[in-house]
Short mmCIF file of C-alpha atoms and ligand atoms in Angstrom, two decimals:
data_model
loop_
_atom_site.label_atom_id
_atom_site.label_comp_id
_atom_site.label_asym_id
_atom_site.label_seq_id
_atom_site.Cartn_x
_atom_site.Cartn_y
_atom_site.Cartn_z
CA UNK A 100 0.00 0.00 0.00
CA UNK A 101 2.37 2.48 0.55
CA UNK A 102 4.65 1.80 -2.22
CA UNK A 103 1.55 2.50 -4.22
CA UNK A 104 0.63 5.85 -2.60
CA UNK A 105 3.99 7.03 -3.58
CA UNK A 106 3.71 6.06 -7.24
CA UNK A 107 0.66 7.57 -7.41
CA UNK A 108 2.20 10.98 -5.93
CA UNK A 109 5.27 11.00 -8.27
CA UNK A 110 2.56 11.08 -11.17
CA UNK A 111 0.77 13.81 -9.79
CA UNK A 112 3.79 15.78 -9.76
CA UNK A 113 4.64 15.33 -13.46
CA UNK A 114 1.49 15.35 -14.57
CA UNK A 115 0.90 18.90 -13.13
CA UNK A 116 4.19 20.04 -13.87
CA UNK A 117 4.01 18.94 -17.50
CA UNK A 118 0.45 21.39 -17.49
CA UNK A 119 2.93 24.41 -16.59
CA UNK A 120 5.16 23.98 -19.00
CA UNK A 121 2.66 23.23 -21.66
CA UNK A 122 1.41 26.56 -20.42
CA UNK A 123 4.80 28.26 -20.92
CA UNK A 124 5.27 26.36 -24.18
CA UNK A 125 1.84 28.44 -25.48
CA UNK A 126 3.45 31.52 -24.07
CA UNK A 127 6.50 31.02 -25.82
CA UNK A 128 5.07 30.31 -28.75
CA UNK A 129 2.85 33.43 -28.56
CA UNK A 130 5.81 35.80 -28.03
CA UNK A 131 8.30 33.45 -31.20
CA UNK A 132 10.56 33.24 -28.93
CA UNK A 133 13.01 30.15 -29.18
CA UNK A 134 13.58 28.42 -25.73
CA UNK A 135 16.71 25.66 -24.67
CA UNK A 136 17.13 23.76 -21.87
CA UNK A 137 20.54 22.75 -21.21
CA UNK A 138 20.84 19.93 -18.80
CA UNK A 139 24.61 18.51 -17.94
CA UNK A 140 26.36 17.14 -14.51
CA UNK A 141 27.92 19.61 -12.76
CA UNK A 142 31.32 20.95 -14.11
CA UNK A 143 30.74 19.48 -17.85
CA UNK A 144 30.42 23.15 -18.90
CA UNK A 145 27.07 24.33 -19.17
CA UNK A 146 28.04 28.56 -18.32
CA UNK A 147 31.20 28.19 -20.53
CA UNK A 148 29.10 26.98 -23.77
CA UNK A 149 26.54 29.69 -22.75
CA UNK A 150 28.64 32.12 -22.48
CA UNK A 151 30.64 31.84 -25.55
CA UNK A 152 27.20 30.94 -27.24
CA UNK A 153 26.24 34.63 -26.09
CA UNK A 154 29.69 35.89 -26.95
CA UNK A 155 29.07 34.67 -30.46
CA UNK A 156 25.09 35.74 -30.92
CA UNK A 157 25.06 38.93 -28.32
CA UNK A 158 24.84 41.16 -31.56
CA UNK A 159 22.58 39.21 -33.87
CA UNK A 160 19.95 38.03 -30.81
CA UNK A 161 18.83 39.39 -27.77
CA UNK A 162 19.10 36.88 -24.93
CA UNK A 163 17.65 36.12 -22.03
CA UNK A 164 19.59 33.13 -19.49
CA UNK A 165 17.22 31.90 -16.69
CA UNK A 166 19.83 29.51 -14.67
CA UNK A 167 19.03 27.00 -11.94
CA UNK A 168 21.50 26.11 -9.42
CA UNK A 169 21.15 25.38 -5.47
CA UNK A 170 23.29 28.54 -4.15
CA UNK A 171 24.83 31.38 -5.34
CA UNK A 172 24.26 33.93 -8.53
CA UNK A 173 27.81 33.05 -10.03
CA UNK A 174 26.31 31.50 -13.64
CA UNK A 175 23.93 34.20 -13.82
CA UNK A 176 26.43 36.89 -13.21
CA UNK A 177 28.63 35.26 -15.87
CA UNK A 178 25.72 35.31 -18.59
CA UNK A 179 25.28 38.98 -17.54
CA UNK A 180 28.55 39.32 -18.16
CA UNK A 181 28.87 37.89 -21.19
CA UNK A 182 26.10 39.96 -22.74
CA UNK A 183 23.01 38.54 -22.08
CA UNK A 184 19.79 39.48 -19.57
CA UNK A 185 19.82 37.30 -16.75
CA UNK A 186 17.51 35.33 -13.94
CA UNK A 187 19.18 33.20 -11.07
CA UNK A 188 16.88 30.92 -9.43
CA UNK A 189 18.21 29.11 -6.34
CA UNK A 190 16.72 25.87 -5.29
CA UNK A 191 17.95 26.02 -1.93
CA UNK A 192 18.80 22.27 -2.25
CA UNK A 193 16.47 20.98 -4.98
CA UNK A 194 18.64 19.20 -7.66
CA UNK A 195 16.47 19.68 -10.75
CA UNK A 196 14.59 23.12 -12.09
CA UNK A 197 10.54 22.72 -12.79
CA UNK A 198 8.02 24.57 -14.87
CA UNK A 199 7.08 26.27 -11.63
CA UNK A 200 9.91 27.91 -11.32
CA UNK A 201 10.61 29.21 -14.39
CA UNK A 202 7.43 30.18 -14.11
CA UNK A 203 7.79 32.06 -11.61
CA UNK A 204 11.46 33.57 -13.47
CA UNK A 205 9.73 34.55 -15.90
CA UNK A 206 6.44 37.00 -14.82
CA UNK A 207 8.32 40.09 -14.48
CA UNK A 208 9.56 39.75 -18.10
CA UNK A 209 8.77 41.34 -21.02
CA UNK A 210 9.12 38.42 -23.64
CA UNK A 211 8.53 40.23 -26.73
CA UNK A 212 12.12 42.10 -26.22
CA UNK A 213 13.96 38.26 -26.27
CA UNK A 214 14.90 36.55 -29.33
CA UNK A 215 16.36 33.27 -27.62
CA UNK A 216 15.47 31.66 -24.14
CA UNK A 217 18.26 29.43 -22.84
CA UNK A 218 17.82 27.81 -19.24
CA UNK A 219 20.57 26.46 -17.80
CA UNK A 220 18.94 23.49 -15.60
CA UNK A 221 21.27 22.48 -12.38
CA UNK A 222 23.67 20.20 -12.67
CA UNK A 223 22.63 16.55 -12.21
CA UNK A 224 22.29 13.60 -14.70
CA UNK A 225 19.45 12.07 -13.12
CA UNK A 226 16.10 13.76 -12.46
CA UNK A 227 16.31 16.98 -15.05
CA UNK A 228 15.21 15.17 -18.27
CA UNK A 229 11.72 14.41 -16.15
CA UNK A 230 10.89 17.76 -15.64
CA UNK A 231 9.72 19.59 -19.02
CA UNK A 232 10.24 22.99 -18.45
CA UNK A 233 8.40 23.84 -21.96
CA UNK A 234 11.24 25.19 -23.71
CA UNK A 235 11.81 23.73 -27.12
CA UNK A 236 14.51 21.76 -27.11
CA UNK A 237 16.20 20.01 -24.58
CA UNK A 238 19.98 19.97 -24.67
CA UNK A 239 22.76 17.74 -22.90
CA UNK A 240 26.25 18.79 -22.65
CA UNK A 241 28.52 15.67 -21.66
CA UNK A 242 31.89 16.50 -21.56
CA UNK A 243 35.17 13.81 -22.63
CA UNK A 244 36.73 13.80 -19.21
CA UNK A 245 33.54 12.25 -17.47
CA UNK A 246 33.76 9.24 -19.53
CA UNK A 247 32.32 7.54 -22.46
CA UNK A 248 29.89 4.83 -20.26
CA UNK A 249 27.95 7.68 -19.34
CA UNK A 250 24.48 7.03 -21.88
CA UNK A 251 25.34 3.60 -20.31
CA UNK A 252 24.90 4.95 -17.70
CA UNK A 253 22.24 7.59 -17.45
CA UNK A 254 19.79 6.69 -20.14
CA UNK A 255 17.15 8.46 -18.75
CA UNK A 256 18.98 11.50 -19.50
CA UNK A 257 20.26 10.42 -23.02
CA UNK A 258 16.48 9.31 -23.93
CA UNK A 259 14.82 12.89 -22.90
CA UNK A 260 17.03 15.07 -25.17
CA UNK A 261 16.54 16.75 -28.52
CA UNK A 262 20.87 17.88 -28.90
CA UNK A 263 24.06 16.77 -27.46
CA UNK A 264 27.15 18.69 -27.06
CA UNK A 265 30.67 17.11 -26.53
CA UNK A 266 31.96 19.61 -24.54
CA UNK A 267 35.87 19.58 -23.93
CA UNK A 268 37.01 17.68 -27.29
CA UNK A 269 40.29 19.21 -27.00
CA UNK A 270 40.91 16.68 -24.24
CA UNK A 271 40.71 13.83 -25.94
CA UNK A 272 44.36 13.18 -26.27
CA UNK A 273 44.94 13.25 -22.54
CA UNK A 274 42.02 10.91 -20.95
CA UNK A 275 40.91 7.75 -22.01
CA UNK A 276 37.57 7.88 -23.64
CA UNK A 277 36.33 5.52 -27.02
CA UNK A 278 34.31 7.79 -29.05
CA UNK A 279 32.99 4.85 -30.98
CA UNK A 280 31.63 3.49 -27.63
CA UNK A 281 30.38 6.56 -26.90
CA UNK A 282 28.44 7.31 -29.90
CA UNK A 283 27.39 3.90 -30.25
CA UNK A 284 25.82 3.83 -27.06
CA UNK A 285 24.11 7.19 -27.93
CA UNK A 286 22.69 5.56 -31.33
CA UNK A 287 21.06 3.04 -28.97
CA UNK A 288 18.94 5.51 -26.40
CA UNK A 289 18.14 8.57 -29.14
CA UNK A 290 19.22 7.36 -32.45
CA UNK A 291 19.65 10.64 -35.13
CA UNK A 292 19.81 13.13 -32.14
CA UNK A 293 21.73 16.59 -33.45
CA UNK A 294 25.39 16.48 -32.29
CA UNK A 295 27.91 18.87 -31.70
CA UNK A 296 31.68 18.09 -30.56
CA UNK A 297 32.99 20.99 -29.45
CA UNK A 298 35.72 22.77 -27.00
CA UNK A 299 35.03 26.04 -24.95
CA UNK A 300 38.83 26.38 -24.29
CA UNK A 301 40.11 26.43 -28.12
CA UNK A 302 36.01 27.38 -29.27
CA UNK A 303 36.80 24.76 -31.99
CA UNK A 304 32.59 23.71 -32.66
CA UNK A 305 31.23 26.59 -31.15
CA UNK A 306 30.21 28.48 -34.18
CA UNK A 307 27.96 25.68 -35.46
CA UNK A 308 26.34 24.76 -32.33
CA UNK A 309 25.42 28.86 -32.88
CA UNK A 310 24.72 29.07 -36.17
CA UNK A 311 22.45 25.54 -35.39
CA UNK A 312 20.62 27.99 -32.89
CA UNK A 313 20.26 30.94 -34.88
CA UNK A 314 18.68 28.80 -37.56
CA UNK A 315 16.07 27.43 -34.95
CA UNK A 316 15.05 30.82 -33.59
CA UNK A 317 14.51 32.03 -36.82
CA UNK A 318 12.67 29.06 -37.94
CA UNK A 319 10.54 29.89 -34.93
CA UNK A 320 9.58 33.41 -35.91
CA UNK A 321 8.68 32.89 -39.32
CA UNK A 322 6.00 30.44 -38.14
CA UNK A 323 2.74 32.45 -37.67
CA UNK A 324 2.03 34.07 -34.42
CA UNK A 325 -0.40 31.80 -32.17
CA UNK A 326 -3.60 33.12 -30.98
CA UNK A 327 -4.78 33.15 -27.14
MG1 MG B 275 26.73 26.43 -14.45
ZN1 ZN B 276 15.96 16.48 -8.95
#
């Protein structure tokens, strides 16, 4: 009985969450504006890909970085920084972000000003991909020194995304990792998904991740504007 109650709970949670971020998904839509959500563990370098993503764009696109993390402002002083508007949210120990709190991030905004939505999502491998937040896409940024079992690993998190970025390629001579056994495992959980190897020390990559992104927003704005 109890093991029941709880499964019943957990799918109250999602289901209610998933009806907030189908509601920011409509008011997304409404305003064009392209949203990511880039999920990653800690350290695989989420704020370094968004920042040099904002270095690259900060003149073409205006952006707007909502980032999750359990303390501090650091990663959304660094997207200021770098160019871009800015929203910390601080979980005080919660290890994913949900569509409540973006929510929440995002009623004292005026959307119409924002060309491209990127949330950086804290950093965890496990429970993030079960939360939609309602952006568009959801991103993963694994990074060569973590290891290539990782979609072994952490399917879940493999499964539930729409990109991947191979963050710290430049590495690759200096830690063992099998790209083959990497990529094949990827093939198996999300076979097709849009790749990018890239390096935010020697930016090798980082221009077409950008350009891949500038593409989708304006993909998104020549679709007609939605109603209600
Ligand atoms: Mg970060
Ligand atoms: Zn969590």
């Amino acid at each position: 009985m109890m093991i029941k109650k709880k499964i019943q709970i957990k799918e109250d949670i999602f289901s209610s969450n998933d009806q907030q971020a189908e509601a920011i998904r409509l008011l997304l839509d409404q305003h064009k504006l392209f949203s990511i959500n880039i999920m990653a563990s800690p350290g695989a370098g989420k704020t370094s890909l968004i920042e040099h993503t904002i270095g690259l764009l900060r003149n073409e696109l205006h952006i707007l970085v909502i980032d999750g993390d359990i303390a501090t402002s650091i990663d959304a002083e660094r997207a200021k920084a770098a160019g871009a508007a800015s929203i910390q949210i601080n979980t005080g120990g919660g290890c994913h972000l949900d569509a409540f709190m973006v929510d929440k991030a995002l009623s004292d905004v005026n959307l119409a000003q924002f060309d491209l939505l990127i949330v950086e999502n804290v950093g965890n491998l496990v429970c993030p991909a079960s939360f939609q937040l309602g952006t568009h896409k959801n991103i993963l940024v694994a990074s060569i020194p973590e290891g290539d079992d990782k979609p072994y690993k952490y399917p879940g998190m493999y499964q539930g995304v729409d990109g991947l970025v191979i963050n710290k390629i430049d590495l690759m001579p200096y830690v063992p990792f099998r790209m083959d056994y990497f990529l094949a495992g990827i093939e198996l959980l999300n076979p097709g998904i849009e790749k990018f190897m890239v390096s935010c020390s020697t930016r090798e990559g980082i221009k077409e991740w950008s350009e891949w992104l500038v593409n989708q927003v304006r993909s998104k704005r020549s679709l007609p504007r939605t109603t209600g």
